[in-house]
PDB file of C-alpha atoms in Angstrom:
ATOM      1  CA  GLN A  33     105.461 -11.106 -71.682  1.00 74.00           C
ATOM      2  CA  VAL A  34     102.489 -10.863 -69.352  1.00 82.00           C
ATOM      3  CA  GLN A  35      99.807  -8.407 -70.386  1.00 91.00           C
ATOM      4  CA  LEU A  36      96.758  -7.177 -68.536  1.00 94.00           C
ATOM      5  CA  VAL A  37      93.838  -6.248 -70.759  1.00 95.00           C
ATOM      6  CA  GLU A  38      91.139  -4.106 -69.207  1.00 97.00           C
ATOM      7  CA  SER A  39      87.585  -3.454 -70.296  1.00 97.00           C
ATOM      8  CA  GLY A  40      84.347  -2.070 -68.944  1.00 97.00           C
ATOM      9  CA  GLY A  41      85.085   1.573 -68.283  1.00 97.00           C
ATOM     10  CA  GLY A  42      82.747   4.315 -69.325  1.00 97.00           C
ATOM     11  CA  LEU A  43      80.467   7.160 -68.354  1.00 98.00           C
ATOM     12  CA  VAL A  44      77.635   6.696 -65.898  1.00 98.00           C
ATOM     13  CA  GLN A  45      75.382   8.851 -63.801  1.00 98.00           C
ATOM     14  CA  ALA A  46      75.718   9.027 -60.052  1.00 98.00           C
ATOM     15  CA  GLY A  47      74.105   6.014 -58.460  1.00 98.00           C
ATOM     16  CA  GLY A  48      74.775   3.851 -61.480  1.00 98.00           C
ATOM     17  CA  SER A  49      76.960   0.807 -61.865  1.00 98.00           C
ATOM     18  CA  LEU A  50      79.895  -0.364 -63.913  1.00 98.00           C
ATOM     19  CA  ARG A  51      81.833  -3.581 -64.061  1.00 98.00           C
ATOM     20  CA  LEU A  52      85.514  -3.579 -64.881  1.00 98.00           C
ATOM     21  CA  SER A  53      87.292  -6.663 -66.146  1.00 98.00           C
ATOM     22  CA  CYS A  54      90.969  -7.426 -66.371  1.00 96.00           C
ATOM     23  CA  ALA A  55      92.350 -10.506 -68.057  1.00 93.00           C
ATOM     24  CA  ALA A  56      95.950 -11.576 -67.828  1.00 89.00           C
ATOM     25  CA  SER A  57      97.427 -13.103 -70.948  1.00 88.00           C
ATOM     26  CA  GLY A  58     100.733 -14.779 -71.506  1.00 81.00           C
ATOM     27  CA  VAL A  59     100.955 -15.755 -67.865  1.00 71.00           C
ATOM     28  CA  ILE A  60     103.904 -17.948 -67.078  1.00 64.00           C
ATOM     29  CA  PHE A  61     104.121 -17.285 -63.354  1.00 69.00           C
ATOM     30  CA  SER A  62     101.635 -17.925 -60.609  1.00 78.00           C
ATOM     31  CA  ILE A  63      99.518 -14.863 -59.899  1.00 80.00           C
ATOM     32  CA  ASN A  64      99.187 -14.410 -56.174  1.00 84.00           C
ATOM     33  CA  ALA A  65      97.029 -11.325 -56.054  1.00 90.00           C
ATOM     34  CA  MET A  66      95.116  -9.078 -58.404  1.00 92.00           C
ATOM     35  CA  GLY A  67      93.636  -5.730 -57.722  1.00 95.00           C
ATOM     36  CA  TRP A  68      92.501  -2.356 -58.890  1.00 98.00           C
ATOM     37  CA  TYR A  69      94.062   1.021 -58.350  1.00 98.00           C
ATOM     38  CA  ARG A  70      92.716   4.369 -59.411  1.00 98.00           C
ATOM     39  CA  GLN A  71      94.112   7.793 -60.019  1.00 98.00           C
ATOM     40  CA  ALA A  72      91.997  10.899 -60.161  1.00 96.00           C
ATOM     41  CA  PRO A  73      93.247  14.102 -61.797  1.00 91.00           C
ATOM     42  CA  GLY A  74      95.804  15.798 -59.595  1.00 93.00           C
ATOM     43  CA  LYS A  75      95.873  12.960 -57.097  1.00 95.00           C
ATOM     44  CA  GLN A  76      98.126  10.025 -56.369  1.00 96.00           C
ATOM     45  CA  ARG A  77      97.262   6.508 -57.358  1.00 96.00           C
ATOM     46  CA  GLU A  78      95.461   4.638 -54.618  1.00 97.00           C
ATOM     47  CA  LEU A  79      94.481   1.059 -53.994  1.00 98.00           C
ATOM     48  CA  VAL A  80      90.784   0.460 -54.562  1.00 98.00           C
ATOM     49  CA  ALA A  81      90.531  -3.266 -53.960  1.00 98.00           C
ATOM     50  CA  ARG A  82      92.708  -6.328 -53.918  1.00 97.00           C
ATOM     51  CA  ILE A  83      92.012 -10.036 -53.932  1.00 95.00           C
ATOM     52  CA  THR A  84      94.492 -12.795 -53.190  1.00 90.00           C
ATOM     53  CA  SER A  85      94.687 -16.320 -54.508  1.00 82.00           C
ATOM     54  CA  ASP A  86      92.773 -17.582 -51.477  1.00 86.00           C
ATOM     55  CA  LEU A  87      90.023 -15.017 -52.224  1.00 88.00           C
ATOM     56  CA  SER A  88      90.841 -12.761 -49.316  1.00 94.00           C
ATOM     57  CA  THR A  89      89.837  -9.184 -50.148  1.00 97.00           C
ATOM     58  CA  VAL A  90      90.820  -5.691 -49.124  1.00 97.00           C
ATOM     59  CA  TYR A  91      88.926  -2.510 -49.964  1.00 98.00           C
ATOM     60  CA  ALA A  92      89.595   1.155 -49.625  1.00 98.00           C
ATOM     61  CA  ASP A  93      87.347   2.735 -47.035  1.00 98.00           C
ATOM     62  CA  SER A  94      85.915   5.052 -49.653  1.00 97.00           C
ATOM     63  CA  VAL A  95      84.487   2.173 -51.698  1.00 98.00           C
ATOM     64  CA  LYS A  96      83.701  -0.360 -49.015  1.00 98.00           C
ATOM     65  CA  GLY A  97      80.124  -1.544 -49.266  1.00 98.00           C
ATOM     66  CA  ARG A  98      79.765  -0.268 -52.820  1.00 98.00           C
ATOM     67  CA  PHE A  99      82.457  -2.092 -54.783  1.00 98.00           C
ATOM     68  CA  THR A 100      83.054  -5.813 -55.015  1.00 98.00           C
ATOM     69  CA  ILE A 101      86.167  -7.457 -56.355  1.00 98.00           C
ATOM     70  CA  SER A 102      86.103 -11.013 -57.621  1.00 95.00           C
ATOM     71  CA  ARG A 103      88.490 -13.322 -59.364  1.00 91.00           C
ATOM     72  CA  ASP A 104      88.442 -16.233 -61.757  1.00 88.00           C
ATOM     73  CA  ASN A 105      91.724 -18.011 -61.172  1.00 78.00           C
ATOM     74  CA  ALA A 106      91.241 -20.399 -64.080  1.00 81.00           C
ATOM     75  CA  LYS A 107      90.990 -17.464 -66.475  1.00 82.00           C
ATOM     76  CA  ASN A 108      93.426 -15.220 -64.627  1.00 82.00           C
ATOM     77  CA  THR A 109      90.758 -12.572 -64.664  1.00 91.00           C
ATOM     78  CA  VAL A 110      89.732 -10.084 -62.018  1.00 93.00           C
ATOM     79  CA  TYR A 111      86.530  -8.071 -61.915  1.00 96.00           C
ATOM     80  CA  LEU A 112      85.466  -4.960 -60.103  1.00 98.00           C
ATOM     81  CA  GLN A 113      81.748  -4.475 -59.694  1.00 98.00           C
ATOM     82  CA  MET A 114      81.109  -0.842 -58.889  1.00 98.00           C
ATOM     83  CA  ASN A 115      77.689   0.073 -57.566  1.00 98.00           C
ATOM     84  CA  SER A 116      76.251   3.295 -56.217  1.00 98.00           C
ATOM     85  CA  LEU A 117      78.885   5.248 -58.063  1.00 98.00           C
ATOM     86  CA  LYS A 118      79.670   8.757 -56.939  1.00 98.00           C
ATOM     87  CA  PRO A 119      81.281  11.646 -58.804  1.00 98.00           C
ATOM     88  CA  GLU A 120      84.326  11.266 -56.578  1.00 97.00           C
ATOM     89  CA  ASP A 121      84.835   7.800 -58.058  1.00 98.00           C
ATOM     90  CA  THR A 122      85.791   9.450 -61.327  1.00 98.00           C
ATOM     91  CA  ALA A 123      89.326   8.345 -62.145  1.00 98.00           C
ATOM     92  CA  ASP A 124      91.477   6.174 -64.311  1.00 98.00           C
ATOM     93  CA  TYR A 125      91.340   2.635 -63.007  1.00 98.00           C
ATOM     94  CA  TYR A 126      94.349   0.372 -63.356  1.00 98.00           C
ATOM     95  CA  CYS A 127      94.444  -3.371 -63.044  1.00 97.00           C
ATOM     96  CA  ASN A 128      97.350  -4.859 -61.150  1.00 95.00           C
ATOM     97  CA  ALA A 129      98.636  -8.392 -60.823  1.00 92.00           C
ATOM     98  CA  LYS A 130     101.321  -9.698 -58.536  1.00 91.00           C
ATOM     99  CA  ALA A 131     103.028 -12.834 -59.742  1.00 88.00           C
ATOM    100  CA  THR A 132     105.655 -15.117 -58.324  1.00 86.00           C
ATOM    101  CA  ASP A 133     108.233 -17.105 -60.232  1.00 86.00           C
ATOM    102  CA  CYS A 134     109.228 -20.196 -58.285  1.00 85.00           C
ATOM    103  CA  SER A 135     110.477 -22.205 -61.244  1.00 84.00           C
ATOM    104  CA  ARG A 136     114.102 -21.798 -60.280  1.00 83.00           C
ATOM    105  CA  SER A 137     116.107 -22.878 -57.312  1.00 88.00           C
ATOM    106  CA  GLY A 138     116.457 -20.429 -54.490  1.00 90.00           C
ATOM    107  CA  PRO A 139     113.944 -17.826 -53.363  1.00 92.00           C
ATOM    108  CA  CYS A 140     110.970 -16.984 -55.508  1.00 89.00           C
ATOM    109  CA  VAL A 141     111.004 -13.823 -57.592  1.00 89.00           C
ATOM    110  CA  ARG A 142     108.066 -11.440 -57.483  1.00 89.00           C
ATOM    111  CA  TYR A 143     106.701  -9.388 -60.374  1.00 90.00           C
ATOM    112  CA  ASP A 144     104.148  -6.640 -60.745  1.00 92.00           C
ATOM    113  CA  TYR A 145     102.085  -6.145 -63.887  1.00 93.00           C
ATOM    114  CA  TRP A 146      99.801  -3.278 -64.813  1.00 96.00           C
ATOM    115  CA  GLY A 147      96.977  -2.678 -67.205  1.00 97.00           C
ATOM    116  CA  GLN A 148      96.869   0.469 -69.293  1.00 96.00           C
ATOM    117  CA  GLY A 149      93.980   2.013 -67.427  1.00 97.00           C
ATOM    118  CA  SER A 150      90.245   2.413 -67.878  1.00 98.00           C
ATOM    119  CA  GLN A 151      88.438   5.724 -67.667  1.00 98.00           C
ATOM    120  CA  VAL A 152      85.519   5.825 -65.283  1.00 98.00           C
ATOM    121  CA  THR A 153      83.513   9.022 -65.263  1.00 98.00           C
ATOM    122  CA  VAL A 154      80.578   9.518 -62.934  1.00 98.00           C
ATOM    123  CA  SER A 155      78.380  12.499 -63.640  1.00 97.00           C
ATOM    124  CA  SER A 156      76.236  14.212 -61.047  1.00 92.00           C
TER     125      SER A 156
END
C-alpha cells in the first residue's frame, strides 16, 4: 500500500548539482528512517545516505561533504542534495523507507519500502 515516488534525476556535467526527492504516499505506519541507495552498472547496491526520525544522518565516505540528505516528516518526504557531482556518481538511485507497525499488541513489525529508481548521469 505504501509507495515511494522519486523525482529529480537527470544528466549533469561534472561539478554540477542535482536534487532528488522521494515522497511516501499511502503511509499507514510510522516511518523511522529514509535513505538513498545507488547502484552503478556492474556493481552492487550501496547505501548513499540515511536519515532517521530524529534527523541523525549517515553518509557513504564517497559522498561525504558533497551530498546532503534532509527530511520533511510532515510530508514523509526525503531529499538528497548532490553537489560537486563526479562521473563515478553515475548510477540508479533508489529511495528507501523503513517503517514500523506498532498498532497491534506484541512486538512492532518492521517494513522496508523502495522507490523505482532515478537515473543520475554525470558526464565528464
